[in-house]
Amino acid sequence: MTPEQKARVSIDALLQQAGWHVCNMADANIHAARGVALREFPLNTGFGFADYLLYIDGKAAGLIEAK
C-alpha cells in the first residue's frame, strides 16, 4: 500500500468518526447526510481530481488532499 493509500484509509476513518458520510463518486448523494465527503471528485479538465470534496447541507464547503 502506498503512503497515499494509507493516508486515505486513515482519512476515511477520521471523517467517519467525526460524523461525515464518506462515499465514492459512483454512490454520490450530497444530501445523504448533513456532512458528505466525496472521494476522487473530478475537477475541470486538466486539473485531475480532489481526493475528497466536502459538502455541508448540500453545499461544497472544502476539500482534502491526501499526501
The first five atom37 places (N, CA, C, CB, O) and aatype in JSON, in Angstrom:
{
  "aatype": [12, 16, 14, 6, 5, 11, 0, 1, 19, 15, 9, 3, 0, 10, 10, 5, 5, 0, 7, 17, 8, 19, 4, 2, 12, 0, 3, 0, 2, 9, 8, 0, 0, 1, 7, 19, 0, 10, 1, 6, 13, 14, 10, 2, 16, 7, 13, 7, 13, 0, 3, 18, 10, 10, 18, 9, 3, 7, 11, 0, 0, 7, 10, 9, 6, 0, 11],
  "atom_mask": [
    [1, 1, 1, 1, 1],
    [1, 1, 1, 1, 1],
    [1, 1, 1, 1, 1],
    [1, 1, 1, 1, 1],
    [1, 1, 1, 1, 1],
    [1, 1, 1, 1, 1],
    [1, 1, 1, 1, 1],
    [1, 1, 1, 1, 1],
    [1, 1, 1, 1, 1],
    [1, 1, 1, 1, 1],
    [1, 1, 1, 1, 1],
    [1, 1, 1, 1, 1],
    [1, 1, 1, 1, 1],
    [1, 1, 1, 1, 1],
    [1, 1, 1, 1, 1],
    [1, 1, 1, 1, 1],
    [1, 1, 1, 1, 1],
    [1, 1, 1, 1, 1],
    [1, 1, 1, 0, 1],
    [1, 1, 1, 1, 1],
    [1, 1, 1, 1, 1],
    [1, 1, 1, 1, 1],
    [1, 1, 1, 1, 1],
    [1, 1, 1, 1, 1],
    [1, 1, 1, 1, 1],
    [1, 1, 1, 1, 1],
    [1, 1, 1, 1, 1],
    [1, 1, 1, 1, 1],
    [1, 1, 1, 1, 1],
    [1, 1, 1, 1, 1],
    [1, 1, 1, 1, 1],
    [1, 1, 1, 1, 1],
    [1, 1, 1, 1, 1],
    [1, 1, 1, 1, 1],
    [1, 1, 1, 0, 1],
    [1, 1, 1, 1, 1],
    [1, 1, 1, 1, 1],
    [1, 1, 1, 1, 1],
    [1, 1, 1, 1, 1],
    [1, 1, 1, 1, 1],
    [1, 1, 1, 1, 1],
    [1, 1, 1, 1, 1],
    [1, 1, 1, 1, 1],
    [1, 1, 1, 1, 1],
    [1, 1, 1, 1, 1],
    [1, 1, 1, 0, 1],
    [1, 1, 1, 1, 1],
    [1, 1, 1, 0, 1],
    [1, 1, 1, 1, 1],
    [1, 1, 1, 1, 1],
    [1, 1, 1, 1, 1],
    [1, 1, 1, 1, 1],
    [1, 1, 1, 1, 1],
    [1, 1, 1, 1, 1],
    [1, 1, 1, 1, 1],
    [1, 1, 1, 1, 1],
    [1, 1, 1, 1, 1],
    [1, 1, 1, 0, 1],
    [1, 1, 1, 1, 1],
    [1, 1, 1, 1, 1],
    [1, 1, 1, 1, 1],
    [1, 1, 1, 0, 1],
    [1, 1, 1, 1, 1],
    [1, 1, 1, 1, 1],
    [1, 1, 1, 1, 1],
    [1, 1, 1, 1, 1],
    [1, 1, 1, 1, 1]
  ],
  "atom_positions": [
    [[0.86, -1.18, 0.0], [0.0, 0.0, 0.0], [0.9, 1.24, 0.0], [-0.97, 0.0, 1.24], [1.83, 1.35, 0.8]],
    [[0.6, 2.16, -0.9], [1.41, 3.38, -0.99], [1.11, 4.3, 0.19], [1.14, 4.11, -2.33], [0.07, 4.16, 0.85]],
    [[2.0, 5.25, 0.46], [1.72, 6.21, 1.54], [0.39, 6.95, 1.32], [2.87, 7.22, 1.64], [-0.33, 7.21, 2.28]],
    [[0.08, 7.29, 0.07], [-1.17, 7.99, -0.21], [-2.38, 7.1, 0.09], [-1.21, 8.46, -1.67], [-3.37, 7.57, 0.63]],
    [[-2.3, 5.81, -0.26], [-3.39, 4.88, 0.05], [-3.57, 4.73, 1.56], [-3.12, 3.5, -0.59], [-4.7, 4.68, 2.05]],
    [[-2.46, 4.66, 2.28], [-2.54, 4.59, 3.75], [-3.2, 5.84, 4.32], [-1.13, 4.4, 4.36], [-4.01, 5.76, 5.24]],
    [[-2.84, 7.0, 3.76], [-3.42, 8.25, 4.21], [-4.93, 8.26, 3.98], [-2.77, 9.44, 3.5], [-5.69, 8.73, 4.83]],
    [[-5.37, 7.75, 2.84], [-6.8, 7.73, 2.54], [-7.57, 6.84, 3.51], [-7.03, 7.25, 1.11], [-8.67, 7.19, 3.93]],
    [[-7.0, 5.7, 3.87], [-7.65, 4.81, 4.84], [-7.81, 5.55, 6.17], [-6.84, 3.49, 5.03], [-8.86, 5.5, 6.8]],
    [[-6.76, 6.22, 6.58], [-6.79, 6.98, 7.82], [-7.78, 8.14, 7.75], [-5.39, 7.51, 8.15], [-8.55, 8.37, 8.68]],
    [[-7.77, 8.87, 6.63], [-8.68, 10.0, 6.46], [-10.13, 9.52, 6.46], [-8.37, 10.75, 5.15], [-10.98, 10.14, 7.1]],
    [[-10.43, 8.42, 5.76], [-11.79, 7.85, 5.77], [-12.25, 7.59, 7.2], [-11.84, 6.54, 4.95], [-13.35, 7.99, 7.6]],
    [[-11.4, 6.94, 7.97], [-11.77, 6.59, 9.35], [-11.99, 7.84, 10.19], [-10.67, 5.72, 9.99], [-12.95, 7.91, 10.96]],
    [[-11.12, 8.82, 10.05], [-11.26, 10.05, 10.83], [-12.52, 10.82, 10.45], [-10.04, 10.94, 10.64], [-13.22, 11.34, 11.32]],
    [[-12.81, 10.9, 9.15], [-14.02, 11.58, 8.72], [-15.27, 10.88, 9.27], [-14.08, 11.63, 7.19], [-16.19, 11.54, 9.75]],
    [[-15.28, 9.55, 9.19], [-16.43, 8.8, 9.68], [-16.59, 8.96, 11.19], [-16.28, 7.32, 9.33], [-17.71, 9.09, 11.68]],
    [[-15.5, 8.96, 11.92], [-15.56, 9.16, 13.38], [-16.11, 10.54, 13.72], [-14.17, 8.97, 14.01], [-16.75, 10.72, 14.76]],
    [[-15.86, 11.51, 12.84], [-16.34, 12.87, 13.07], [-17.77, 13.07, 12.57], [-15.42, 13.86, 12.38], [-18.32, 14.17, 12.67]],
    [[-18.38, 12.01, 12.04], [-19.77, 12.07, 11.64], [-20.03, 12.33, 10.17], [0.0, 0.0, 0.0], [-21.18, 12.53, 9.77]],
    [[-18.99, 12.33, 9.35], [-19.15, 12.54, 7.91], [-19.6, 11.25, 7.24], [-17.85, 13.04, 7.28], [-19.19, 10.17, 7.64]],
    [[-20.45, 11.38, 6.22], [-20.83, 10.26, 5.36], [-19.81, 10.26, 4.23], [-22.34, 10.39, 4.82], [-19.77, 11.2, 3.43]],
    [[-18.98, 9.22, 4.14], [-17.91, 9.14, 3.14], [-18.36, 8.18, 2.04], [-16.56, 8.66, 3.79], [-18.77, 7.06, 2.33]],
    [[-18.28, 8.62, 0.78], [-18.71, 7.76, -0.32], [-17.89, 8.05, -1.58], [-20.21, 7.94, -0.6], [-17.25, 9.09, -1.71]],
    [[-17.95, 7.1, -2.5], [-17.31, 7.25, -3.81], [-18.22, 8.05, -4.72], [-16.99, 5.87, -4.43], [-19.41, 8.18, -4.44]],
    [[-17.68, 8.59, -5.79], [-18.48, 9.36, -6.74], [-19.61, 8.53, -7.32], [-17.6, 9.9, -7.85], [-20.69, 9.06, -7.58]],
    [[-19.39, 7.24, -7.54], [-20.44, 6.37, -8.11], [-21.65, 6.28, -7.2], [-19.88, 4.97, -8.37], [-22.76, 6.03, -7.66]],
    [[-21.44, 6.49, -5.89], [-22.52, 6.41, -4.91], [-22.9, 7.78, -4.37], [-22.11, 5.5, -3.75], [-23.52, 7.89, -3.32]],
    [[-22.53, 8.83, -5.09], [-22.68, 10.2, -4.59], [-24.13, 10.59, -4.37], [-22.03, 11.17, -5.54], [-24.99, 10.42, -5.24]],
    [[-24.37, 11.13, -3.18], [-25.65, 11.76, -2.84], [-25.3, 12.82, -1.81], [-26.72, 10.71, -2.29], [-25.14, 12.51, -0.63]],
    [[-25.2, 14.06, -2.25], [-24.74, 15.12, -1.35], [-25.77, 15.46, -0.28], [-24.42, 16.37, -2.15], [-25.51, 16.27, 0.61]],
    [[-26.94, 14.83, -0.36], [-27.98, 15.04, 0.64], [-28.16, 13.81, 1.53], [-29.29, 15.39, -0.03], [-29.14, 13.74, 2.27]],
    [[-27.25, 12.84, 1.46], [-27.35, 11.61, 2.26], [-27.19, 11.89, 3.75], [-26.3, 10.6, 1.8], [-27.69, 11.12, 4.58]],
    [[-26.51, 12.95, 4.09], [-26.27, 13.33, 5.49], [-25.96, 14.82, 5.51], [-25.09, 12.47, 6.14], [-25.78, 15.44, 4.46]],
    [[-25.89, 15.38, 6.7], [-25.55, 16.81, 6.79], [-24.15, 17.06, 6.25], [-25.65, 17.3, 8.27], [-23.93, 18.06, 5.55]],
    [[-23.19, 16.18, 6.56], [-21.82, 16.28, 6.06], [-21.5, 15.09, 5.17], [0.0, 0.0, 0.0], [-21.57, 13.95, 5.62]],
    [[-21.15, 15.35, 3.93], [-20.83, 14.29, 2.97], [-19.44, 14.55, 2.4], [-21.91, 14.21, 1.84], [-19.14, 15.66, 1.96]],
    [[-18.61, 13.52, 2.39], [-17.27, 13.6, 1.79], [-17.25, 12.69, 0.57], [-16.15, 13.19, 2.82], [-17.41, 11.48, 0.69]],
    [[-17.05, 13.28, -0.61], [-16.99, 12.52, -1.85], [-15.54, 12.25, -2.21], [-17.71, 13.27, -3.0], [-14.74, 13.18, -2.34]],
    [[-15.2, 10.97, -2.37], [-13.84, 10.59, -2.76], [-13.62, 10.8, -4.25], [-13.57, 9.11, -2.38], [-14.54, 10.64, -5.05]],
    [[-12.4, 11.15, -4.62], [-11.97, 11.25, -6.03], [-12.91, 12.11, -6.86], [-11.87, 9.85, -6.64], [-13.41, 11.68, -7.89]],
    [[-13.15, 13.34, -6.4], [-14.05, 14.25, -7.09], [-13.35, 14.82, -8.32], [-14.52, 15.38, -6.15], [-12.28, 15.42, -8.19]],
    [[-13.93, 14.65, -9.53], [-13.28, 15.16, -10.74], [-13.35, 16.69, -10.82], [-13.93, 14.55, -11.98], [-14.41, 17.29, -10.63]],
    [[-12.21, 17.28, -11.11], [-12.12, 18.74, -11.28], [-12.22, 19.06, -12.77], [-10.8, 19.3, -10.67], [-12.36, 18.16, -13.59]],
    [[-12.14, 20.32, -13.11], [-12.18, 20.72, -14.52], [-11.07, 20.03, -15.3], [-12.05, 22.24, -14.66], [-10.05, 19.64, -14.73]],
    [[-11.27, 19.88, -16.59], [-10.31, 19.22, -17.47], [-8.91, 19.78, -17.26], [-10.73, 19.38, -18.94], [-8.7, 21.0, -17.26]],
    [[-7.95, 18.88, -17.08], [-6.56, 19.28, -16.91], [-6.15, 19.47, -15.45], [0.0, 0.0, 0.0], [-4.98, 19.7, -15.17]],
    [[-7.11, 19.39, -14.52], [-6.8, 19.61, -13.11], [-6.91, 18.35, -12.26], [-7.72, 20.67, -12.56], [-6.66, 18.4, -11.06]],
    [[-7.26, 17.22, -12.87], [-7.28, 15.95, -12.15], [-8.47, 15.8, -11.22], [0.0, 0.0, 0.0], [-9.61, 16.1, -11.57]],
    [[-8.16, 15.33, -10.0], [-9.19, 15.01, -9.03], [-8.84, 15.59, -7.67], [-9.39, 13.5, -8.93], [-7.66, 15.7, -7.32]],
    [[-9.86, 15.97, -6.9], [-9.67, 16.28, -5.48], [-9.84, 14.96, -4.74], [-10.69, 17.4, -4.96], [-10.77, 14.21, -5.05]],
    [[-8.98, 14.67, -3.79], [-9.1, 13.4, -3.06], [-10.45, 13.31, -2.35], [-7.96, 13.26, -2.05], [-11.07, 12.25, -2.36]],
    [[-10.89, 14.4, -1.75], [-12.21, 14.46, -1.1], [-12.77, 15.85, -1.29], [-12.11, 14.1, 0.43], [-12.08, 16.84, -1.08]],
    [[-14.04, 15.92, -1.7], [-14.75, 17.2, -1.71], [-15.8, 17.11, -0.61], [-15.39, 17.51, -3.13], [-16.6, 16.17, -0.58]],
    [[-15.79, 18.09, 0.28], [-16.67, 18.08, 1.44], [-17.9, 18.94, 1.19], [-15.93, 18.57, 2.69], [-17.8, 20.08, 0.75]],
    [[-19.07, 18.36, 1.47], [-20.34, 19.07, 1.35], [-20.98, 19.16, 2.73], [-21.28, 18.37, 0.35], [-20.97, 18.2, 3.49]],
    [[-21.52, 20.32, 3.04], [-22.32, 20.51, 4.25], [-23.68, 21.03, 3.8], [-21.61, 21.5, 5.28], [-23.77, 22.05, 3.11]],
    [[-24.72, 20.33, 4.21], [-26.09, 20.69, 3.82], [-26.22, 20.9, 2.31], [-26.53, 21.96, 4.55], [-26.88, 21.83, 1.86]],
    [[-25.57, 20.02, 1.54], [-25.68, 20.05, 0.09], [-24.86, 21.11, -0.61], [0.0, 0.0, 0.0], [-25.0, 21.29, -1.82]],
    [[-24.0, 21.82, 0.12], [-23.17, 22.87, -0.49], [-21.69, 22.54, -0.3], [-23.51, 24.25, 0.11], [-21.28, 22.14, 0.79]],
    [[-20.91, 22.72, -1.36], [-19.47, 22.48, -1.26], [-18.87, 23.39, -0.21], [-18.78, 22.7, -2.61], [-19.1, 24.6, -0.21]],
    [[-18.07, 22.78, 0.7], [-17.52, 23.55, 1.81], [-16.0, 23.44, 1.93], [-18.16, 23.09, 3.09], [-15.4, 24.24, 2.65]],
    [[-15.38, 22.5, 1.26], [-13.93, 22.37, 1.36], [-13.46, 21.13, 0.66], [0.0, 0.0, 0.0], [-14.25, 20.36, 0.12]],
    [[-12.16, 20.93, 0.68], [-11.59, 19.7, 0.11], [-10.4, 19.25, 0.91], [-11.18, 19.91, -1.35], [-9.79, 20.01, 1.67]],
    [[-10.08, 17.97, 0.71], [-8.94, 17.36, 1.39], [-8.07, 16.71, 0.32], [-9.4, 16.32, 2.48], [-8.58, 15.99, -0.54]],
    [[-6.78, 16.95, 0.38], [-5.81, 16.29, -0.47], [-4.99, 15.32, 0.38], [-4.89, 17.32, -1.18], [-4.34, 15.74, 1.34]],
    [[-5.03, 14.06, 0.03], [-4.26, 13.03, 0.76], [-2.83, 13.03, 0.25], [-4.9, 11.62, 0.59], [-2.59, 12.8, -0.94]],
    [[-1.88, 13.27, 1.13], [-0.46, 13.29, 0.73], [0.33, 12.44, 1.68], [0.1, 14.72, 0.7], [1.55, 12.31, 1.53]]
  ]
}
